[in-house]
Amino acid sequence: MLTKIVLAVSALPLLRAASPAAEVTDLPGLVEPINFRHYSGFLHGAEGRMLHYWFLESQRSPTEDPVLLWMNGGPGCSSLVGLSMELGPFRIDPSGVNVTLNPFSWNKVANVIFLEVPAGVGYSYDPSGSNSSDDFQATEDNYRAVLEFFDNFPQFRQNEFYVTGESYAGVFVPLLTQRLVEQPHGINLKGYAIGNGAVDFEIHGKAIMFFGYYHGLFGDDLWDDVTTHCCNGTVSKDTCDFAWYTHDPNCVDPVNVAYDIILEEGLNLYNLYVPCDIKTLPRELLSRRHPEITSQYATKKLLTKTLGLRTSDSDADHNCYNQDNLLLLYPKLRVNHSPPWKGQAMSTSP
């Protein structure tokens, strides 16, 4: 799989030089004491690319506990989302002012590296100004970053090491793991783990529809409508085209209705069988605006002041961005004829 992406959330170099193993000694808004050390800095990828990391030592036994590398997906999602909203030790309150501790943090039992990948995501950057990447370039960058991390933190080289991640890390994780198996450079690699992994978008797009129907998330009427227009007369994983259905307008509407039921109705996508008591759910899971809360705090306060980082994302509200930049494609296309079209004088698409 080779995915070409252009990432608009880019970062500019540090306002001041920082050592590769810069310890974070003050975290604005932190209302509880912590019993672990943590560091933030940059690791070198290939061709001068710089990957931002945040490393948090284990709260239990840093010298004996494993080291985990965590990567969020997208591609184009910052791993600081994982740090501040998922498995990291810090939680940001709805006001965006105070930071509390997550009692379920993975660094309760492991040393965790949050690495922002590929270059162009979050505070990772390419000094050349390019934010284009593909899976193999990202793998080489990630591999070099891991090697440099253990050079900077040699006391952890003998600890067990695991490569982990979610979503599009279903691509990043096995590629990096394979690279480390081939050339371990003394790293004590023990395994990898992928949660909610993106492995094949076509298979996923088809499977989620069968999953939704056979788990009773929507009924027979909608299923009949979907399969009538999307399955070419026979209902099977090979004949139903739920992933690339846009060629048939009669298929679009029922598929979108089904997707909305599965993905947008507030179901617990990680465990459908768990009762959903909204009174006990954390606010960040209920609020559709939690990315803005997190990024507002992280960009304007926690990262800019504490870590000395700055970003070219002036809105400070993109935790994930992976849109293709078509301006790179159009100059390569030869236009033989451009006929007039309805609404040509309008400022919006017809």
Short mmCIF file of C-alpha atoms in Angstrom, two decimals:
data_model
loop_
_atom_site.label_atom_id
_atom_site.label_comp_id
_atom_site.label_asym_id
_atom_site.label_seq_id
_atom_site.Cartn_x
_atom_site.Cartn_y
_atom_site.Cartn_z
CA MET A 1 0.00 0.00 0.00
CA LEU A 2 1.36 3.36 -1.00
CA THR A 3 -0.60 6.38 0.13
CA LYS A 4 0.46 9.82 -1.05
CA ILE A 5 -0.64 12.52 1.35
CA VAL A 6 -0.16 16.23 1.76
CA LEU A 7 -0.35 17.44 5.33
CA ALA A 8 -1.18 21.07 5.96
CA VAL A 9 -0.64 21.04 9.71
CA SER A 10 3.03 21.81 9.61
CA ALA A 11 5.40 23.09 12.21
CA LEU A 12 8.19 25.62 12.13
CA PRO A 13 11.52 25.07 13.87
CA LEU A 14 11.98 25.76 17.54
CA LEU A 15 12.11 29.30 18.74
CA ARG A 16 15.11 28.23 20.74
CA ALA A 17 17.39 25.25 20.49
CA ALA A 18 16.47 22.31 22.68
CA SER A 19 18.52 19.29 23.61
CA PRO A 20 17.20 16.01 22.18
CA ALA A 21 16.38 14.85 25.69
CA ALA A 22 14.90 18.06 27.08
CA GLU A 23 13.18 17.29 30.36
CA VAL A 24 9.86 19.01 30.97
CA THR A 25 10.00 20.39 34.49
CA ASP A 26 6.93 22.62 34.50
CA LEU A 27 3.48 22.03 33.03
CA PRO A 28 1.13 25.04 33.22
CA GLY A 29 -2.25 24.17 34.67
CA LEU A 30 -1.19 20.87 36.22
CA VAL A 31 -3.15 20.67 39.47
CA GLU A 32 -1.74 17.40 40.81
CA PRO A 33 1.82 16.31 41.56
CA ILE A 34 3.35 13.68 39.28
CA ASN A 35 5.69 10.84 40.17
CA PHE A 36 7.40 10.40 36.81
CA ARG A 37 9.82 12.28 34.57
CA HIS A 38 8.96 13.28 31.03
CA TYR A 39 10.81 14.76 28.07
CA SER A 40 10.04 16.46 24.78
CA GLY A 41 12.17 17.21 21.77
CA PHE A 42 12.90 16.27 18.18
CA LEU A 43 14.34 13.16 16.55
CA HIS A 44 15.91 13.09 13.10
CA GLY A 45 14.25 11.33 10.20
CA ALA A 46 15.75 10.99 6.74
CA GLU A 47 16.79 14.00 4.65
CA GLY A 48 16.69 16.39 7.57
CA ARG A 49 13.09 15.79 8.60
CA MET A 50 12.40 16.34 12.30
CA LEU A 51 9.89 14.31 14.29
CA HIS A 52 8.51 15.68 17.53
CA TYR A 53 8.23 13.29 20.46
CA TRP A 54 7.02 13.36 24.05
CA PHE A 55 8.48 10.63 26.24
CA LEU A 56 6.96 9.76 29.61
CA GLU A 57 8.72 7.42 31.98
CA SER A 58 6.79 4.68 33.74
CA GLN A 59 5.20 5.52 37.07
CA ARG A 60 6.04 2.04 38.34
CA SER A 61 9.59 1.03 37.45
CA PRO A 62 11.21 2.89 34.53
CA THR A 63 14.29 0.70 34.54
CA GLU A 64 12.34 -2.56 34.32
CA ASP A 65 9.08 -1.72 32.56
CA PRO A 66 8.84 -1.97 28.76
CA VAL A 67 9.18 0.95 26.37
CA LEU A 68 6.17 1.54 24.10
CA LEU A 69 6.19 3.66 20.98
CA TRP A 70 2.72 5.10 20.27
CA MET A 71 1.58 6.54 16.93
CA ASN A 72 -1.85 7.91 16.13
CA GLY A 73 -3.26 7.41 12.66
CA GLY A 74 -5.11 9.43 10.07
CA PRO A 75 -2.73 9.56 8.37
CA GLY A 76 -2.27 13.06 9.62
CA CYS A 77 -3.41 12.81 13.25
CA SER A 78 -1.17 14.10 15.98
CA SER A 79 -0.06 11.59 18.61
CA LEU A 80 -0.63 14.34 21.15
CA VAL A 81 -4.28 13.34 20.79
CA GLY A 82 -3.28 9.97 22.20
CA LEU A 83 -1.32 11.66 24.95
CA SER A 84 -4.02 14.10 26.04
CA MET A 85 -7.25 12.23 25.26
CA GLU A 86 -6.58 8.51 25.14
CA LEU A 87 -3.75 6.62 26.84
CA GLY A 88 -1.55 9.43 28.14
CA PRO A 89 -1.33 10.62 31.74
CA PHE A 90 -2.71 14.11 31.19
CA ARG A 91 -6.33 15.21 30.84
CA ILE A 92 -7.42 18.74 29.97
CA ASP A 93 -10.58 20.05 31.61
CA PRO A 94 -13.35 21.60 29.47
CA SER A 95 -12.16 25.12 30.27
CA GLY A 96 -8.83 24.38 28.61
CA VAL A 97 -7.07 25.77 31.68
CA ASN A 98 -6.33 22.94 34.11
CA VAL A 99 -4.58 19.62 33.56
CA THR A 100 -5.50 16.60 35.66
CA LEU A 101 -4.15 13.05 35.71
CA ASN A 102 -5.62 10.05 33.93
CA PRO A 103 -5.87 7.10 36.35
CA PHE A 104 -5.79 4.67 33.40
CA SER A 105 -2.66 6.01 31.72
CA TRP A 106 -0.46 3.44 30.05
CA ASN A 107 2.57 4.97 31.68
CA LYS A 108 1.31 3.46 34.92
CA VAL A 109 3.08 0.29 33.76
CA ALA A 110 5.25 1.29 30.78
CA ASN A 111 7.56 3.97 29.44
CA VAL A 112 5.64 5.56 26.56
CA ILE A 113 6.95 7.54 23.57
CA PHE A 114 4.35 9.60 21.71
CA LEU A 115 5.78 10.27 18.25
CA GLU A 116 4.10 12.68 15.80
CA VAL A 117 4.33 11.09 12.37
CA PRO A 118 4.86 11.62 9.52
CA ALA A 119 6.74 14.89 9.13
CA GLY A 120 4.20 17.67 8.72
CA VAL A 121 1.90 16.31 11.41
CA GLY A 122 1.60 18.32 14.59
CA TYR A 123 4.99 19.75 15.46
CA SER A 124 7.02 17.42 13.26
CA TYR A 125 8.35 19.21 10.21
CA ASP A 126 10.49 19.13 7.11
CA PRO A 127 12.96 22.06 6.95
CA SER A 128 12.61 22.07 3.17
CA GLY A 129 8.99 23.11 3.54
CA SER A 130 7.62 19.96 1.95
CA ASN A 131 4.77 18.23 3.76
CA SER A 132 4.32 15.39 1.29
CA SER A 133 4.88 11.87 2.52
CA ASP A 134 4.22 8.25 1.70
CA ASP A 135 4.24 5.07 3.76
CA PHE A 136 7.81 4.09 2.93
CA GLN A 137 9.27 7.52 3.54
CA ALA A 138 7.42 7.66 6.85
CA THR A 139 8.76 4.22 7.78
CA GLU A 140 12.35 5.28 7.17
CA ASP A 141 11.82 8.45 9.21
CA ASN A 142 10.22 6.49 12.05
CA TYR A 143 13.01 3.92 12.01
CA ARG A 144 15.74 6.54 12.24
CA ALA A 145 13.84 8.34 14.99
CA VAL A 146 13.64 5.16 17.06
CA LEU A 147 17.36 4.52 16.66
CA GLU A 148 18.15 8.07 17.74
CA PHE A 149 15.79 7.84 20.69
CA PHE A 150 17.72 4.91 22.14
CA ASP A 151 21.00 6.71 21.44
CA ASN A 152 19.67 9.62 23.49
CA PHE A 153 18.24 7.37 26.20
CA PRO A 154 20.72 4.47 26.32
CA GLN A 155 19.51 3.44 29.78
CA PHE A 156 16.35 2.07 28.12
CA ARG A 157 18.05 0.11 25.32
CA GLN A 158 17.77 -3.22 27.14
CA ASN A 159 14.13 -2.73 28.13
CA GLU A 160 11.55 -4.67 26.16
CA PHE A 161 10.33 -2.54 23.25
CA TYR A 162 6.90 -2.58 21.60
CA VAL A 163 5.63 -0.65 18.58
CA THR A 164 1.98 0.36 19.04
CA GLY A 165 -0.65 2.59 17.50
CA GLU A 166 -4.20 2.94 16.22
CA SER A 167 -6.11 3.64 13.01
CA TYR A 168 -3.66 4.33 10.15
CA ALA A 169 -0.90 3.11 12.44
CA GLY A 170 -2.21 -0.22 11.16
CA VAL A 171 0.13 0.65 8.27
CA PHE A 172 2.86 2.49 10.18
CA VAL A 173 3.29 -0.14 12.91
CA PRO A 174 3.95 -3.31 10.85
CA LEU A 175 6.20 -1.47 8.39
CA LEU A 176 8.33 -0.06 11.20
CA THR A 177 8.34 -3.39 13.03
CA GLN A 178 9.55 -5.18 9.90
CA ARG A 179 12.33 -2.63 9.53
CA LEU A 180 13.40 -3.18 13.14
CA VAL A 181 13.33 -6.96 12.72
CA GLU A 182 15.63 -6.66 9.72
CA GLN A 183 18.03 -4.21 11.38
CA PRO A 184 17.44 -4.08 15.16
CA HIS A 185 20.67 -2.27 16.08
CA GLY A 186 20.57 -3.77 19.55
CA ILE A 187 16.97 -2.73 20.28
CA ASN A 188 15.16 -5.34 22.38
CA LEU A 189 12.09 -5.57 20.13
CA LYS A 190 9.45 -7.89 21.60
CA GLY A 191 6.34 -7.22 19.56
CA TYR A 192 3.76 -4.81 18.26
CA ALA A 193 0.12 -3.96 18.94
CA ILE A 194 -2.49 -2.30 16.74
CA GLY A 195 -5.85 -1.03 17.97
CA ASN A 196 -8.70 -0.21 15.60
CA GLY A 197 -6.22 -0.59 12.79
CA ALA A 198 -6.67 0.60 9.21
CA VAL A 199 -5.31 -2.20 7.05
CA ASP A 200 -7.43 -2.18 3.88
CA PHE A 201 -9.90 0.65 3.29
CA GLU A 202 -11.97 -1.31 0.77
CA ILE A 203 -12.39 -4.26 3.11
CA HIS A 204 -13.22 -1.93 6.00
CA GLY A 205 -15.78 -0.03 3.96
CA LYS A 206 -17.56 -3.24 3.04
CA ALA A 207 -17.27 -4.96 6.40
CA ILE A 208 -18.72 -2.13 8.46
CA MET A 209 -22.03 -2.38 6.57
CA PHE A 210 -22.37 -6.11 7.19
CA PHE A 211 -21.29 -5.54 10.79
CA GLY A 212 -23.95 -2.86 11.29
CA TYR A 213 -26.78 -4.93 9.85
CA TYR A 214 -25.96 -8.23 11.52
CA HIS A 215 -25.52 -6.48 14.87
CA GLY A 216 -28.99 -4.96 14.57
CA LEU A 217 -27.87 -1.35 14.27
CA PHE A 218 -30.32 -0.82 11.41
CA GLY A 219 -33.23 -2.85 10.10
CA ASP A 220 -34.33 -4.88 7.11
CA ASP A 221 -35.86 -2.00 5.16
CA LEU A 222 -32.62 -0.02 5.03
CA TRP A 223 -30.58 -3.17 4.40
CA ASP A 224 -32.83 -4.11 1.48
CA ASP A 225 -32.46 -0.60 0.07
CA VAL A 226 -28.68 -0.75 0.39
CA THR A 227 -28.23 -4.21 -1.07
CA THR A 228 -30.68 -3.61 -3.93
CA HIS A 229 -28.65 -0.69 -5.24
CA CYS A 230 -25.12 -1.64 -4.17
CA CYS A 231 -24.77 -5.41 -4.55
CA ASN A 232 -25.26 -6.20 -8.24
CA GLY A 233 -28.05 -8.71 -7.58
CA THR A 234 -26.18 -10.91 -5.10
CA VAL A 235 -25.44 -10.05 -1.48
CA SER A 236 -21.87 -11.02 -0.60
CA LYS A 237 -18.59 -9.42 0.39
CA ASP A 238 -17.41 -9.79 -3.20
CA THR A 239 -20.43 -8.29 -4.97
CA CYS A 240 -21.47 -5.47 -2.62
CA ASP A 241 -19.69 -2.21 -3.31
CA PHE A 242 -20.07 -0.20 -0.11
CA ALA A 243 -16.58 1.27 -0.14
CA TRP A 244 -16.45 2.87 -3.61
CA TYR A 245 -20.17 3.41 -4.13
CA THR A 246 -20.09 6.97 -5.48
CA HIS A 247 -20.40 5.79 -9.08
CA ASP A 248 -24.06 4.88 -8.43
CA PRO A 249 -26.19 7.74 -7.08
CA ASN A 250 -28.92 5.28 -6.03
CA CYS A 251 -26.42 3.63 -3.71
CA VAL A 252 -25.10 6.81 -2.12
CA ASP A 253 -28.11 7.85 -0.06
CA PRO A 254 -28.92 4.56 1.72
CA VAL A 255 -25.24 3.88 2.41
CA ASN A 256 -24.82 7.32 3.96
CA VAL A 257 -27.91 6.76 6.12
CA ALA A 258 -26.45 3.47 7.34
CA TYR A 259 -23.04 5.02 7.99
CA ASP A 260 -24.67 7.80 10.01
CA ILE A 261 -26.48 5.25 12.17
CA ILE A 262 -23.31 3.24 12.77
CA LEU A 263 -20.87 6.09 13.30
CA GLU A 264 -22.86 9.13 14.42
CA GLU A 265 -25.54 7.87 16.81
CA GLY A 266 -23.41 7.90 19.95
CA LEU A 267 -22.78 4.16 20.05
CA ASN A 268 -19.70 2.82 21.80
CA LEU A 269 -17.75 1.75 18.72
CA TYR A 270 -15.15 -0.01 20.85
CA ASN A 271 -17.70 -2.29 22.54
CA LEU A 272 -21.31 -2.30 21.35
CA TYR A 273 -22.36 -4.62 24.16
CA VAL A 274 -21.43 -2.28 27.00
CA PRO A 275 -24.40 -0.27 28.35
CA CYS A 276 -23.92 3.39 27.50
CA ASP A 277 -24.64 5.48 30.60
CA ILE A 278 -24.16 9.03 29.36
CA LYS A 279 -24.15 10.37 32.92
CA THR A 280 -20.86 8.64 33.65
CA LEU A 281 -19.07 9.21 30.35
CA PRO A 282 -16.21 11.72 30.37
CA ARG A 283 -17.22 15.03 28.88
CA GLU A 284 -14.66 14.75 26.10
CA LEU A 285 -16.46 11.66 24.77
CA LEU A 286 -19.82 13.44 24.76
CA SER A 287 -18.69 16.69 23.22
CA ARG A 288 -18.18 16.81 19.47
CA ARG A 289 -15.92 19.81 20.04
CA HIS A 290 -13.31 18.13 22.21
CA PRO A 291 -10.53 18.45 19.55
CA GLU A 292 -10.83 22.24 19.74
CA ILE A 293 -10.61 22.18 23.55
CA THR A 294 -7.49 20.05 23.46
CA SER A 295 -5.69 21.88 20.67
CA GLN A 296 -6.52 25.31 22.10
CA TYR A 297 -4.79 24.42 25.33
CA ALA A 298 -1.96 22.41 23.80
CA THR A 299 -0.97 24.94 21.17
CA LYS A 300 -1.42 28.20 23.01
CA LYS A 301 -0.24 27.21 26.45
CA LEU A 302 1.22 23.79 27.08
CA LEU A 303 3.38 23.49 23.98
CA THR A 304 4.16 27.05 23.04
CA LYS A 305 5.13 28.13 26.54
CA THR A 306 6.46 24.95 28.10
CA LEU A 307 8.18 23.26 25.16
CA GLY A 308 9.03 26.33 23.09
CA LEU A 309 7.19 25.13 19.99
CA ARG A 310 5.32 27.13 17.41
CA THR A 311 3.15 26.09 14.49
CA SER A 312 2.02 27.40 11.12
CA ASP A 313 -1.54 26.27 11.93
CA SER A 314 -2.90 29.69 12.86
CA ASP A 315 -6.31 28.31 13.79
CA ALA A 316 -4.74 25.84 16.23
CA ASP A 317 -7.68 23.50 15.75
CA HIS A 318 -6.48 20.72 13.46
CA ASN A 319 -5.69 17.54 15.40
CA CYS A 320 -5.96 15.62 12.14
CA TYR A 321 -5.46 16.77 8.57
CA ASN A 322 -4.79 14.63 5.53
CA GLN A 323 -6.36 16.34 2.54
CA ASP A 324 -4.63 16.07 -0.81
CA ASN A 325 -3.34 19.31 -2.29
CA LEU A 326 -4.65 19.27 -5.88
CA LEU A 327 -2.56 22.32 -6.72
CA LEU A 328 0.35 19.88 -6.97
CA LEU A 329 -1.54 17.82 -9.54
CA TYR A 330 -3.10 20.40 -11.85
CA PRO A 331 0.18 21.80 -13.27
CA LYS A 332 1.04 18.28 -14.46
CA LEU A 333 -2.20 17.85 -16.42
CA ARG A 334 -2.40 18.89 -20.04
CA VAL A 335 -5.72 20.60 -20.74
CA ASN A 336 -6.75 20.17 -24.38
CA HIS A 337 -10.20 21.68 -24.09
CA SER A 338 -12.17 23.32 -21.30
CA PRO A 339 -15.85 23.59 -22.28
CA PRO A 340 -18.21 26.08 -20.64
CA TRP A 341 -20.43 24.79 -17.84
CA LYS A 342 -23.59 25.83 -16.08
CA GLY A 343 -22.87 28.26 -13.28
CA GLN A 344 -19.45 29.16 -14.64
CA ALA A 345 -19.77 32.72 -13.31
CA MET A 346 -20.70 31.55 -9.81
CA SER A 347 -18.19 31.64 -6.98
CA THR A 348 -19.33 28.23 -5.74
CA SER A 349 -19.49 24.88 -7.47
CA PRO A 350 -22.81 24.18 -9.24
#
